[in-house]
Every structure is written in C-alpha cells, then in structure tokens.
mmCIF file of C-alpha atoms in Angstrom:
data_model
loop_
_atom_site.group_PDB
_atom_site.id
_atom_site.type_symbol
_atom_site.label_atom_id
_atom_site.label_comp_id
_atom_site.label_asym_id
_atom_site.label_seq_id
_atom_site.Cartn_x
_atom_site.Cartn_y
_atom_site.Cartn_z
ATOM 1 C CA UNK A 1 0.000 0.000 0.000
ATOM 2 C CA UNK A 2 1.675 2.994 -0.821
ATOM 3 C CA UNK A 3 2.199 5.666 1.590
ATOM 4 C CA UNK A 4 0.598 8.969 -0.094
ATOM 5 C CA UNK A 5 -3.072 9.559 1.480
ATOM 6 C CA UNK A 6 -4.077 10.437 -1.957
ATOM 7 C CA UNK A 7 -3.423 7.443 -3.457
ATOM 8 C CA UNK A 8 -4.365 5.138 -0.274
ATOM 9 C CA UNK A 9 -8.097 6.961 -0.330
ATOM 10 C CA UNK A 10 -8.050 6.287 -3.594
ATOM 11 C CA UNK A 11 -7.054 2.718 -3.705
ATOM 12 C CA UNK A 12 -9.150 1.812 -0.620
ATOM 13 C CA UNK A 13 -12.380 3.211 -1.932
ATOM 14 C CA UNK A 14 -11.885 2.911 -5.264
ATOM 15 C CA UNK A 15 -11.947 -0.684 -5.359
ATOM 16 C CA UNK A 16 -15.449 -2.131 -7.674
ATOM 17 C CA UNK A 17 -17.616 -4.299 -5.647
ATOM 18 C CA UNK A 18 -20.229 -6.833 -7.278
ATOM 19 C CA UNK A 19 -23.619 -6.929 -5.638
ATOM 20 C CA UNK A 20 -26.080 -10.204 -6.626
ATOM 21 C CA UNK A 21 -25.487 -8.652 -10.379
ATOM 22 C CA UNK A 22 -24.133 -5.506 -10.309
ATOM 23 C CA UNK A 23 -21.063 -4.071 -10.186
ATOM 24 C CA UNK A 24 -20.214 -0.972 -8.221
ATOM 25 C CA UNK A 25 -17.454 1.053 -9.735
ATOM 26 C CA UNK A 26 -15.874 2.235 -6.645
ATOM 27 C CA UNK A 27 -17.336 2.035 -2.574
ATOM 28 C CA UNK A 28 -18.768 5.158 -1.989
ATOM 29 C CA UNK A 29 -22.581 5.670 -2.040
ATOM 30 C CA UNK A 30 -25.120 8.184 -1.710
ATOM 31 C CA UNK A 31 -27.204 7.952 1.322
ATOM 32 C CA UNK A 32 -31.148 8.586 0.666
ATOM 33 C CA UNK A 33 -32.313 12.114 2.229
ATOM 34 C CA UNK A 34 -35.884 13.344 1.886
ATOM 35 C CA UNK A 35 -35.735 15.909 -0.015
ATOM 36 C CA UNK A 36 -39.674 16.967 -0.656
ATOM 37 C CA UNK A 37 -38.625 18.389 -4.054
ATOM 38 C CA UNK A 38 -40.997 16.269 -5.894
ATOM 39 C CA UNK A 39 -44.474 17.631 -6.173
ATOM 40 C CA UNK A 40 -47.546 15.848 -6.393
ATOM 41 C CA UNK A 41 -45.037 12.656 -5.826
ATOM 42 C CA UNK A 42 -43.282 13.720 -9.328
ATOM 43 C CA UNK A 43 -39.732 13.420 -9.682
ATOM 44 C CA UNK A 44 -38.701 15.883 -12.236
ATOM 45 C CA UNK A 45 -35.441 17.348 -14.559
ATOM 46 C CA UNK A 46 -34.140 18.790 -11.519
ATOM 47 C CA UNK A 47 -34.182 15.409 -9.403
ATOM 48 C CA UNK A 48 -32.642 13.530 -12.454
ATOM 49 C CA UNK A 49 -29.765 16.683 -12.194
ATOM 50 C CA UNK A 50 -29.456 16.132 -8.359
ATOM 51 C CA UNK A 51 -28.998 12.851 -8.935
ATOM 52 C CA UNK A 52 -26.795 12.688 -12.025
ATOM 53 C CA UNK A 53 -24.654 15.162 -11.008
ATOM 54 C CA UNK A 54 -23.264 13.104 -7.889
ATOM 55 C CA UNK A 55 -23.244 10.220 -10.338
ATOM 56 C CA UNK A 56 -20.772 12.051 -12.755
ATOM 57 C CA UNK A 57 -18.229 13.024 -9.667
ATOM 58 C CA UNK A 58 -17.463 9.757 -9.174
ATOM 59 C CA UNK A 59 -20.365 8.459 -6.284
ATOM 60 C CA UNK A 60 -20.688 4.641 -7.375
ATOM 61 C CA UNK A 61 -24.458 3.729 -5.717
ATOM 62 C CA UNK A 62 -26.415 6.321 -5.308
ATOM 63 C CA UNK A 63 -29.385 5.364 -2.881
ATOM 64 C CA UNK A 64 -32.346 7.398 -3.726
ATOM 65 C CA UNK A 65 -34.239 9.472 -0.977
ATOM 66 C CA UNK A 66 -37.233 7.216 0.221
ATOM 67 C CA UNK A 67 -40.350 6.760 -1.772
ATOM 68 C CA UNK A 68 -43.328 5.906 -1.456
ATOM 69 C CA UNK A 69 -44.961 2.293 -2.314
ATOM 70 C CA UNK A 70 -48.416 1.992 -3.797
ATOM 71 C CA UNK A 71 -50.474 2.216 -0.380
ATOM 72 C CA UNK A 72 -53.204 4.609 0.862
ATOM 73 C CA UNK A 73 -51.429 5.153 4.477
ATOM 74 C CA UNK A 74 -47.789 4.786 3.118
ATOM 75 C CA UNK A 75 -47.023 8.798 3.455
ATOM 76 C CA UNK A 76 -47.293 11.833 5.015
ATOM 77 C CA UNK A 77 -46.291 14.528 2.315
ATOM 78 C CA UNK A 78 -47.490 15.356 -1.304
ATOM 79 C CA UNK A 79 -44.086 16.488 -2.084
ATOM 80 C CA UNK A 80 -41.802 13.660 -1.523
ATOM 81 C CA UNK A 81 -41.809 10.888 -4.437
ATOM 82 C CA UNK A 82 -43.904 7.967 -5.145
ATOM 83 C CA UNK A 83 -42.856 4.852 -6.676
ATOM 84 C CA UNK A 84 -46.408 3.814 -8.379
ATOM 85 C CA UNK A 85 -48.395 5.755 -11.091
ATOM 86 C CA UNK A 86 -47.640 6.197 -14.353
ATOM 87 C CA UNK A 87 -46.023 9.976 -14.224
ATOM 88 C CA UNK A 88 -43.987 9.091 -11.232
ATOM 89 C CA UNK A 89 -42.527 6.302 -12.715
ATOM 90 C CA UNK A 90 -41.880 8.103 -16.109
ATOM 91 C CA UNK A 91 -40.003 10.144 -13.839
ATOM 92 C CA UNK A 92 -37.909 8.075 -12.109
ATOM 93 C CA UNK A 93 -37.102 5.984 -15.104
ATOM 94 C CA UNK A 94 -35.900 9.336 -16.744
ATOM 95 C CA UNK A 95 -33.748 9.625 -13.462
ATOM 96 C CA UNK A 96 -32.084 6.371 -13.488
ATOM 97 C CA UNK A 97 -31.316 7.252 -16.981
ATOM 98 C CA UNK A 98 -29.753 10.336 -16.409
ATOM 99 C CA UNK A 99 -27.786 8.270 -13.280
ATOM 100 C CA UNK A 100 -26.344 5.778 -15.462
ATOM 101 C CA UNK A 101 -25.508 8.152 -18.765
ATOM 102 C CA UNK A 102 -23.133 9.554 -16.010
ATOM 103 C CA UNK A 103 -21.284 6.521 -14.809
ATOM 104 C CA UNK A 104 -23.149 5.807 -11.663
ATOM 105 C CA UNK A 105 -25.703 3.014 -10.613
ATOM 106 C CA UNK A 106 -28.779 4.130 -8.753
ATOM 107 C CA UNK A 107 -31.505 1.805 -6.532
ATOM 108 C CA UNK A 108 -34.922 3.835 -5.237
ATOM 109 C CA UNK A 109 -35.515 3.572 -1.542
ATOM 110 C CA UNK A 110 -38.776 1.899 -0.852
ATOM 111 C CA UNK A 111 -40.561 3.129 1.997
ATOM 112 C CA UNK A 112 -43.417 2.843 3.799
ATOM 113 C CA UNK A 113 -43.859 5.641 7.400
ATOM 114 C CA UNK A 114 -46.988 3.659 9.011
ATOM 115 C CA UNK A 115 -47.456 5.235 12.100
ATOM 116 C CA UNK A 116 -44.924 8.549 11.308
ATOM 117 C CA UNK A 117 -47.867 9.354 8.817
ATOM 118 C CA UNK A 118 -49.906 12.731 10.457
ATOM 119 C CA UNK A 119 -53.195 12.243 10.721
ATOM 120 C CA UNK A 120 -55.167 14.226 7.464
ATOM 121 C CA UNK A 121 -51.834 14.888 5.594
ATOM 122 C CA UNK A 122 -51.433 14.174 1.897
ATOM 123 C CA UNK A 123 -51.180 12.339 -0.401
ATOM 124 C CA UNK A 124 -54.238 10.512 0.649
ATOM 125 C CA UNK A 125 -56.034 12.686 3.512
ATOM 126 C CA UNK A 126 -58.187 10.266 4.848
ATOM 127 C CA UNK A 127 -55.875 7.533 5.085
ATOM 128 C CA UNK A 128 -55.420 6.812 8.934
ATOM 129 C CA UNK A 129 -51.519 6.204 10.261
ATOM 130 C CA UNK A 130 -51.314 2.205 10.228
ATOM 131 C CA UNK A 131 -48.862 0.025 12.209
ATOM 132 C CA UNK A 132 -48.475 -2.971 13.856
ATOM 133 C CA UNK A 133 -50.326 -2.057 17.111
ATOM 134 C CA UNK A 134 -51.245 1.430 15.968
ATOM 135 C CA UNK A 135 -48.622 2.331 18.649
ATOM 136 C CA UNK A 136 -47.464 5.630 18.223
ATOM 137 C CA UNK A 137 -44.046 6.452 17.939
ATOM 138 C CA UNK A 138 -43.723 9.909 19.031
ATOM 139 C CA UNK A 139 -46.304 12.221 20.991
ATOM 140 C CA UNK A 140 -48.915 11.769 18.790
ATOM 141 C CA UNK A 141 -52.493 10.414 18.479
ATOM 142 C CA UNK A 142 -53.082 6.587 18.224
ATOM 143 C CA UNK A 143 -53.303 4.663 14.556
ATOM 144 C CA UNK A 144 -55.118 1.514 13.833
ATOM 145 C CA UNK A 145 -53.358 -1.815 13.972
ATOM 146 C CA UNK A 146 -53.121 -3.726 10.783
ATOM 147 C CA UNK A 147 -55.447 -6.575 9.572
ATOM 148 C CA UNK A 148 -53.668 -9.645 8.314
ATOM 149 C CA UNK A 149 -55.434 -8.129 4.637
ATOM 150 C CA UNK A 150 -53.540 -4.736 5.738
ATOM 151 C CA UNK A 151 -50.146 -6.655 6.082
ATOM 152 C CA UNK A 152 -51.167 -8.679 2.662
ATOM 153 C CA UNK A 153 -51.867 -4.733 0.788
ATOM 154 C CA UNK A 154 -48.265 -3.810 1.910
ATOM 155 C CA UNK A 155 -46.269 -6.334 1.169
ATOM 156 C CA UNK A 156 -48.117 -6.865 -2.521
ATOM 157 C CA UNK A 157 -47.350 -3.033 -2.810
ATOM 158 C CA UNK A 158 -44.185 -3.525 -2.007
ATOM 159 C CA UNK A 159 -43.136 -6.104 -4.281
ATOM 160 C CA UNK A 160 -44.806 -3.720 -7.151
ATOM 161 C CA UNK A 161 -42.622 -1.319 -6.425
ATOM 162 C CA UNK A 162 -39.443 -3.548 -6.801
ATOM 163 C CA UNK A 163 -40.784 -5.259 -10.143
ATOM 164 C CA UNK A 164 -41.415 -1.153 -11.431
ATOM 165 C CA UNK A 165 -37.898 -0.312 -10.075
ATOM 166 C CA UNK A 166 -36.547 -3.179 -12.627
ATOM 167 C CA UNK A 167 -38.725 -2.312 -15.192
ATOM 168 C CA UNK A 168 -37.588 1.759 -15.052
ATOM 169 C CA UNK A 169 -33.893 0.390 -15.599
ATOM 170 C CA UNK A 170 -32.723 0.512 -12.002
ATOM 171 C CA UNK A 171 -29.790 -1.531 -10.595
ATOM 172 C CA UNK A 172 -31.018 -2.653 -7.202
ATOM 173 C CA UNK A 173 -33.714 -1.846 -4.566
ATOM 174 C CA UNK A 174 -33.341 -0.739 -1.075
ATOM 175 C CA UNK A 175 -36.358 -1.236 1.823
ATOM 176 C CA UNK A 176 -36.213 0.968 4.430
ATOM 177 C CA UNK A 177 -36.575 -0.754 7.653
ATOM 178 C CA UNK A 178 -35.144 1.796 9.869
ATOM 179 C CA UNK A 179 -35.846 4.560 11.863
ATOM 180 C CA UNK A 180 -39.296 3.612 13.260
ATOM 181 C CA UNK A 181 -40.964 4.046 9.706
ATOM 182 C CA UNK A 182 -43.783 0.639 9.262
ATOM 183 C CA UNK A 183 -41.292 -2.285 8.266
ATOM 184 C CA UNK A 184 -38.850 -1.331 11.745
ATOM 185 C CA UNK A 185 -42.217 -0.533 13.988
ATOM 186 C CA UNK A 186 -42.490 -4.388 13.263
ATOM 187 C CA UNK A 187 -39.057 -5.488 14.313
ATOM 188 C CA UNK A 188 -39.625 -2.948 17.287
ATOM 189 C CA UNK A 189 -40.661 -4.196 20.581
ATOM 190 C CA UNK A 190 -42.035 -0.851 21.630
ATOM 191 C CA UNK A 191 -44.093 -0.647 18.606
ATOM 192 C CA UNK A 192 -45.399 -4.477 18.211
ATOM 193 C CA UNK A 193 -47.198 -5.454 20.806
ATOM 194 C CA UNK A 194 -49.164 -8.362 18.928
ATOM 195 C CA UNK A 195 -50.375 -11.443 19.852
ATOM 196 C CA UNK A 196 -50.875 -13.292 15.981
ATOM 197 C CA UNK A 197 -47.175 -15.225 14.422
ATOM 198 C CA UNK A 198 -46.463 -11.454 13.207
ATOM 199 C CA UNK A 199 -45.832 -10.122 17.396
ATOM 200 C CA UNK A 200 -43.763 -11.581 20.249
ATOM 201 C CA UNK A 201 -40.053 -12.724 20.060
ATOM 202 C CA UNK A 202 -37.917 -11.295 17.947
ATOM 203 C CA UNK A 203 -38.381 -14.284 15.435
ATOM 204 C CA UNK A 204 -41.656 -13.581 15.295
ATOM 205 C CA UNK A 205 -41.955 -9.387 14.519
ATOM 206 C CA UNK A 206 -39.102 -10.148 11.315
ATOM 207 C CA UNK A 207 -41.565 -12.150 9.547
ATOM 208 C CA UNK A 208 -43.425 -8.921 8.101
ATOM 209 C CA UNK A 209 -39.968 -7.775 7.093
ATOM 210 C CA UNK A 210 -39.458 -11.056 5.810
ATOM 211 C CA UNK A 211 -42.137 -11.405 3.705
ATOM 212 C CA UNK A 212 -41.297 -8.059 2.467
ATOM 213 C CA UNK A 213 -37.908 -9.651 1.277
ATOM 214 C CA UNK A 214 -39.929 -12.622 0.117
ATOM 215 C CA UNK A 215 -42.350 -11.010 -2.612
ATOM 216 C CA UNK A 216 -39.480 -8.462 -3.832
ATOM 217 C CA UNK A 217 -37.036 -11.089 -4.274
ATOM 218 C CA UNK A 218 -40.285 -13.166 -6.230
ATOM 219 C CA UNK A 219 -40.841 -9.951 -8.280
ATOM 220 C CA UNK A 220 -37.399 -9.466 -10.146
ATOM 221 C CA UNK A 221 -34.848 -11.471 -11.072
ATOM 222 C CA UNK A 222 -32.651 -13.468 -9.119
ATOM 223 C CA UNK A 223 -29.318 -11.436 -9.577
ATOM 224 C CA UNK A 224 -31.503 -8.127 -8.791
ATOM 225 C CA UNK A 225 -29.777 -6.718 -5.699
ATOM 226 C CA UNK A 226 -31.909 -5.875 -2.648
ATOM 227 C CA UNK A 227 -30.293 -3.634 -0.030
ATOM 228 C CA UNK A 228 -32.117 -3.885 3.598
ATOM 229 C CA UNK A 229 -32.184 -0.808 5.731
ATOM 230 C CA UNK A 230 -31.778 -1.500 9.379
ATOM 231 C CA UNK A 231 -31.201 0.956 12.397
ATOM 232 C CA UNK A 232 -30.627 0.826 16.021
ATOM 233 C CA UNK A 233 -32.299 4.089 16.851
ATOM 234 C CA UNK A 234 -35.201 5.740 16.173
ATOM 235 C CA UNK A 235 -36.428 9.397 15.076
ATOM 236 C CA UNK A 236 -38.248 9.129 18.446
ATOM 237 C CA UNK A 237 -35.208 7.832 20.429
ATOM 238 C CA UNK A 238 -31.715 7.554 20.170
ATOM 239 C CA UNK A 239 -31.394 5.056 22.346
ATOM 240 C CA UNK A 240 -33.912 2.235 21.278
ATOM 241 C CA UNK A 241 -32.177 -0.747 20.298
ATOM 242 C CA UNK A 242 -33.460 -4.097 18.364
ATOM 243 C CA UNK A 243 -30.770 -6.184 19.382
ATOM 244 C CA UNK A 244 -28.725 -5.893 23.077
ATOM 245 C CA UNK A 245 -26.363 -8.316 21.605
ATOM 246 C CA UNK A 246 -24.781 -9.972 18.559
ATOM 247 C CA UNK A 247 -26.943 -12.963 19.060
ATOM 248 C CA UNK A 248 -29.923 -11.051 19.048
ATOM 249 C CA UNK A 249 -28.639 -9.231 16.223
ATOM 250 C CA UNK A 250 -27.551 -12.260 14.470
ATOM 251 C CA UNK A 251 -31.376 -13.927 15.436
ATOM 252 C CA UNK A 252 -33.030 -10.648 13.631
ATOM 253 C CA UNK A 253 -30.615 -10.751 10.377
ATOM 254 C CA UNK A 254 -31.012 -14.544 9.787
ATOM 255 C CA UNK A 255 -34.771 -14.856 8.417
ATOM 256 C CA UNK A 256 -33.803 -11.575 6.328
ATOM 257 C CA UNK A 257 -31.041 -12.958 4.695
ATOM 258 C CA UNK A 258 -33.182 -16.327 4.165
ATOM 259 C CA UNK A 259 -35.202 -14.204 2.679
ATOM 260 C CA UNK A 260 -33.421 -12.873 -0.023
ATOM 261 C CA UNK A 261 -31.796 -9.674 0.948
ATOM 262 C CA UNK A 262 -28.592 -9.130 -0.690
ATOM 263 C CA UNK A 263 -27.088 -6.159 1.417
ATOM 264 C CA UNK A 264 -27.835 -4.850 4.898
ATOM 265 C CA UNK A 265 -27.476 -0.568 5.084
ATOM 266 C CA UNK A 266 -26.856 -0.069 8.448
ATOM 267 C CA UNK A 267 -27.740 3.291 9.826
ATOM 268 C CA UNK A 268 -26.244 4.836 12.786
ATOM 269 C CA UNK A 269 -26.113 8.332 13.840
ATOM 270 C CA UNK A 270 -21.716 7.974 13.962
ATOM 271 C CA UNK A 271 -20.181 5.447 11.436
ATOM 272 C CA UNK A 272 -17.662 4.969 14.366
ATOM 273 C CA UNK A 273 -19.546 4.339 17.406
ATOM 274 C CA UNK A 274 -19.380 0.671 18.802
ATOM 275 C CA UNK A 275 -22.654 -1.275 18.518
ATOM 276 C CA UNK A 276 -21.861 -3.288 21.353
ATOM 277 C CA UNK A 277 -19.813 -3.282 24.713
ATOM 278 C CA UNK A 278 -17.174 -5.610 24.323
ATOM 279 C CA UNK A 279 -15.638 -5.092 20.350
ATOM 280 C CA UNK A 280 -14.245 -2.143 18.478
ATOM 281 C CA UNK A 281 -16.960 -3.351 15.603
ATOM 282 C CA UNK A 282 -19.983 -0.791 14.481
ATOM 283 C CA UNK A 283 -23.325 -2.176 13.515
ATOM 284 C CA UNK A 284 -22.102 -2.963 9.838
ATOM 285 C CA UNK A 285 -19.311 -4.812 10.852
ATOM 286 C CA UNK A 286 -21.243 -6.804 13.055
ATOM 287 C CA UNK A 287 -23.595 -6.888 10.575
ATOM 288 C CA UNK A 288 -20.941 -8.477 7.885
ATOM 289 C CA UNK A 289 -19.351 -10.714 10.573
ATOM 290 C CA UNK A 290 -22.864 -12.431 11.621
ATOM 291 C CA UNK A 291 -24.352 -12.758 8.301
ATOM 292 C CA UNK A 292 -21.615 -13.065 6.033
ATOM 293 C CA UNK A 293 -23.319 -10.386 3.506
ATOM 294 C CA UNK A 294 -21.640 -7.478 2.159
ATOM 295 C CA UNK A 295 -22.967 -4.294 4.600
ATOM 296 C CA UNK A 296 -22.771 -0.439 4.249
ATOM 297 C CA UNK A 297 -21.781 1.868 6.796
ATOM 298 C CA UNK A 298 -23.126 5.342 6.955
ATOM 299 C CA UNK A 299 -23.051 8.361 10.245
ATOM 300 C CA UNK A 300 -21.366 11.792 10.210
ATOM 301 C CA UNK A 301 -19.085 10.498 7.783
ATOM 302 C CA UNK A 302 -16.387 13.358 6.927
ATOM 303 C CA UNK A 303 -18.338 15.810 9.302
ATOM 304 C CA UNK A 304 -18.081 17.082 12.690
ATOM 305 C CA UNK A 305 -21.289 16.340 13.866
ATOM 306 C CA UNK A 306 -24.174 13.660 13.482
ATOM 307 C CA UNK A 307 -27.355 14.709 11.490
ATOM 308 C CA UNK A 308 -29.906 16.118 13.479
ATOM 309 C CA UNK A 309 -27.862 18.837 14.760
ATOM 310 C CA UNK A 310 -28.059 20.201 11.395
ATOM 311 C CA UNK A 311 -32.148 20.461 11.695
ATOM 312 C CA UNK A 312 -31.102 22.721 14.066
ATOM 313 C CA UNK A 313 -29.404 24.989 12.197
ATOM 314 C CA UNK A 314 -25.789 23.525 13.163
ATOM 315 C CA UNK A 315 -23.061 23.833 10.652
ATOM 316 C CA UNK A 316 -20.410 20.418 10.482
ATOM 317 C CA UNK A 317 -16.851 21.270 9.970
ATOM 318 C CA UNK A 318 -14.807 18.845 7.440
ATOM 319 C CA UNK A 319 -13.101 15.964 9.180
ATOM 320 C CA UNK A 320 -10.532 13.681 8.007
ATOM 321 C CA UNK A 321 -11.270 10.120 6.871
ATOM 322 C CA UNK A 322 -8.471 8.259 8.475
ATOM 323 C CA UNK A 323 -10.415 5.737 10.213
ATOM 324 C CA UNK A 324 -12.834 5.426 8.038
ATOM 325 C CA UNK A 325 -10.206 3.955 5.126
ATOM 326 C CA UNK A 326 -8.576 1.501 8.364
ATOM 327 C CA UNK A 327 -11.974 0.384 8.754
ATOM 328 C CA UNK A 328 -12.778 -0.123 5.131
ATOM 329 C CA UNK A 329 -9.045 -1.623 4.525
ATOM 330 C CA UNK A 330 -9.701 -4.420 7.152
ATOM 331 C CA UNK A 331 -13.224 -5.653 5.571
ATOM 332 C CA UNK A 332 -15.424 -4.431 8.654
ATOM 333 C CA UNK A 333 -17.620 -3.339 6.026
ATOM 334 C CA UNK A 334 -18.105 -3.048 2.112
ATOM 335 C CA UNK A 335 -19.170 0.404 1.257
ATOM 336 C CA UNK A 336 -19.489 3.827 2.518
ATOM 337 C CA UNK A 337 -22.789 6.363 2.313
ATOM 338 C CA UNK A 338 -22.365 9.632 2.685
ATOM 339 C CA UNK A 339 -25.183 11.994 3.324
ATOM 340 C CA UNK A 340 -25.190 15.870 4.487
ATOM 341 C CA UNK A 341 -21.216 16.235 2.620
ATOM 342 C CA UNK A 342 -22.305 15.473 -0.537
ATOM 343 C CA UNK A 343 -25.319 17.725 -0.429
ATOM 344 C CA UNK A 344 -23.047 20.239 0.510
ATOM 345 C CA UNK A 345 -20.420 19.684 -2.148
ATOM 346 C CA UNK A 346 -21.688 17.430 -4.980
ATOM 347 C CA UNK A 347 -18.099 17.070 -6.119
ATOM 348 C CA UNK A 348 -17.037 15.462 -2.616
ATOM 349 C CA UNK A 349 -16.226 11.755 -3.857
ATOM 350 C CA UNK A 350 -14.299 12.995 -6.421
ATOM 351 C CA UNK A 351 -12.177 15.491 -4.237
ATOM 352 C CA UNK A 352 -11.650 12.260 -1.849
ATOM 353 C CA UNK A 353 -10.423 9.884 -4.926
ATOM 354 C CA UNK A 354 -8.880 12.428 -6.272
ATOM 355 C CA UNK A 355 -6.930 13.390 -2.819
ATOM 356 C CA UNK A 356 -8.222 17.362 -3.045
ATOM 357 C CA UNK A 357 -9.331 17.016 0.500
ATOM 358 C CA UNK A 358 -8.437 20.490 1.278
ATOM 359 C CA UNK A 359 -11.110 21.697 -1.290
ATOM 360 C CA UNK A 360 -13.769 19.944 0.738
ATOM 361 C CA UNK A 361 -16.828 22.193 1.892
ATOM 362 C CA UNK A 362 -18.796 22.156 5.479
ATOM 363 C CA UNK A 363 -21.440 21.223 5.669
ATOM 364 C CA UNK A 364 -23.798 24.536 6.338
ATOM 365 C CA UNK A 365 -27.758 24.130 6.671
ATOM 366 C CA UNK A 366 -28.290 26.077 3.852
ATOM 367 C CA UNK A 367 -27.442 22.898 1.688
ATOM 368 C CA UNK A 368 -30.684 20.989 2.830
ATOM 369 C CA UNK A 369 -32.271 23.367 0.775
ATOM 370 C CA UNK A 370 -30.102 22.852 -2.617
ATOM 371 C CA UNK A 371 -32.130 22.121 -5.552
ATOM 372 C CA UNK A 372 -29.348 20.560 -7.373
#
C-alpha cells in the first residue's frame, strides 16, 4: 500500500464491488435524504440533475431518498416521491437514466412511514396512520393496527414497487426498515405489541420484514440486488435498540437474509460508534461478521457532527477520513454512504479519490435546501 493519502483513499475506496449482479465502480454511495422536491409525488429534470450530477463526480451507488410504495397510508407529504403511477414512474425511469448516462448506478428507496404518517396529511387525507399495534411512535395520536389483509396490501405493494424499479432500468432496490418508519415498527418491541405469528419474540416481529424480502425477491430477477435498511435508533429515540447483543442481532438478520436480501445498510447516527460493549466493531461490521453479507456503513461520515444537529441549524466542519479507510481496509464493512457532505459539495467523492481534501466544503444548513 503505498504511503501517499491520496493514493491510499483512492485505492481503498476505489476498489469495484459486485452486488447479486451488479457491479459498483468504486465504494462510496449516496445515502437517501428526503428531499420533498418532488411535487404531487413527481420526480422531475431537476431530481434527475441532483442525482446525475453526484453520479458524474465519481459516487458509485447512489441510494435514492425514500419513496413511497403503492399504499393509501404509506405517506405523510405530497411532495416527496412515489414509486407507483404512471407519471412518477416516467419520472424516475428518466432519473435512473440520467444516473447511469453519467457513470453511476442508482436503486430507489422503498418506503413505507406507518405510524410517522400525520393524521389528514397528503397524499391521501383520509388515510389513517397504520402500524403494527397502531402504537405511536412519538407524541402523537393513536393509529389503527393492521389486519392480516392490511399486512397482505403492503407487502403486494411492495413487491410492485421492486418489479417497477426493474422495469424503469434501475440496478437494485433498497427497503427501508429503519428509523421507526412501518417495516422497523415491526421489528420494534415498543411498537409491536401483537399477539398473531407477526408479534412476540424477535423471530416472530421479522416475519413482516421477511415477507417483504420474500415477494421483492419473487418480483425481479434473481441477480436483482436488494439492499435492507436496518437501524438501532429511532427518530423518536436515540437510544432504542433491536438487538442488546450480537446474538440477538444475528437472530433478527437470519430470516432476512433467508429471505433474499442481498445487502444490509446499516444506519447509525456515527459510522464509528461501537454497537456493542465488548468489540471495536460498528453495527455494519457486526452486521458483515454475523451474516456473512456485504454491509454499508453510513453516520457523520467526513463531518463534525451527526445529522440532526443540522435540523437545528448547526453547521459540520470537514473531518478527516483516516479511520474510516482503516476500517474499510480491514473488511469491517463493504461500502461507505455519505449523506449531508455530498449535499453540501456534490463534487465530494471525487475530491476524496482524487486526494483534493483540502477543497472539501462544510457542511452549512443552507445545503438541505439545494435544488441541485
């Protein structure tokens, strides 16, 4: 390995990686970030711009901010995307396009916020919040617990969304099962309090996940990657946790990876933070270690400070990468996102490849509003 830090970021995360059946040019991806810049669920030119334009400086997977699948209580905004309807889809198809006529590879977030919805919001106004238990998950107003013909809607809409994202040209899906949104409220103890094979042990509250996994893998081909979105913490509460140990987290990824996922994304609020007492190993690396499945990391990475703090109006200075390329370099995990930096400087990955660190922007709140 030679000693220059340009050449060692470059070699260490510029390495291809081959997912199911796709190959990754390099390991850096785009995190998905809401972005509400899609009216009446329409992604248009300038989302296909965002998009490319982080494609064409050198971002390998680029992980699309959620979107919605084909279900009445699925959101809670009429300005964030949807992955069903003929216009949408046109849309997205034209963004995938644009993604790949610039040298990256793209997979739509699929997402679902069951009981995050607000009561009366678009896109569907009378659509009540839905979850498990119709738990809340903040300080909010009760939902209604699903039927087993609720769970049947969701996955089916689901699995339409994965056979679309294949049909529109895309390389992979992702399912969001993190941060208390419908497919985590299941996996969440807290939020699933039922009493039917879909409630109980933690065997028992994957299988909606699971059959999730199930119908998308049935829907597209068998090479087709799908990436599984998984996260410790919650909007509601940094400190909820699925798993209080690597058996329990190696119980919860099992019938997942049966399933048919591909990839776990594993979110945490600092790439670096241990998941568990004991090991120097974050929740990706455990991830990788306990299922043997390539895993991405993602948290503050190249920044200061974790996310929320810029919803406050916090700025994030640049940091250096160091540990993140010893991590990477040792296998504790396959691939990097990156989030807030490259909103605020759509040229970041190929400043880091190309060792121009010292060109590297903060991150400023200003850039959560970027069109582009």
């Amino acid at each position: 390995m030679a000693n220059s830090p340009t050449s060692r970021a470059a070699q260490i995360l510029g390495r291809p990686l081959t997912l199911g059946g796709l190959t990754v040019r390099n390991r850096l991806a785009m995190a998905p970030m809401t972005r509400e810049y899609s009216p009446g669920g329409v992604p248009g030119p300038d989302v296909a711009a965002y998009y490319a334009r982080r494609a064409a400086a050198g971002v390998g997977l680029l992980i699309t901010e959620g979107t919605y699948v084909d279900h009445p209580s699925a959101g809670t905004s009429d300005r964030v995307p949807r992955f069903h309807g003929e216009e949408p889809l046109a849309g997205w198809g034209r963004v995938a396009d644009a993604v790949h006529a610039a040298g990256g590879r793209i997979v739509p977030q699929l997402w679902h916020v069951g009981m995050a919805r607000d009561a009366g919001a678009p896109p569907v106004p009378e659509a009540p919040p839905v979850g498990p238990s119709g738990v809340p998950v903040k300080d909010s107003e009760p939902g209604r617990a699903m039927t087993l013909d609720d769970i049947d809607d969701v996955v089916a809409a689901f699995a339409s969304a994965a056979a679309a994202a294949e049909a529109r040209g895309f390389d992979g899906i992702e399912l969001h099962g993190a941060h208390a949104y419908l497919i985590d409220q299941f996996l969440w103890a807290h939020t699933n309090r039922r009493d039917d094979a879909y409630g109980g042990d933690l065997l028992a509250r994957t299988r909606f996940a699971a059959e999730i996994i199930a119908a998308c893998r049935g829907a597209v081909s068998p090479d087709f990657p799908i990436l599984f979105r998984l996260s410790q913490w919650k909007m509601s509460d940094y400190t909820a946790r699925l798993a209080e140990s690597p058996q329990e987290l190696e119980a919860l990824l099992a019938p997942l990876a049966e399933a048919g996922a591909d990839v776990f994304h594993c979110s945490t609020r600092r790439y670096w933070e241990p998941a568990f007492e004991g090991s120097g190993l974050n929740l990706a690396g455990w991830a990788r270690k306990l299922s043997g499945l390539p895993t991405v990391t993602v948290g503050s990475v190249g920044l200061s400070s974790e996310f929320m703090s810029s919803f406050r109006g916090e700025p994030a200075d640049v940091t250096g990468l160091d540990d993140l390329l010893d991590r990477l370099e040792r296998e504790e995990f396959d691939l990097v996102a990156v989030g807030r930096a490259l909103l605020a400087d759509p040229e970041w990955a190929a400043k880091v490849l190309d060792g121009r660190t010292a060109e590297l922007k903060p991150f400023t709140p200003e850039a959560l509003g970027s069109l582009y």
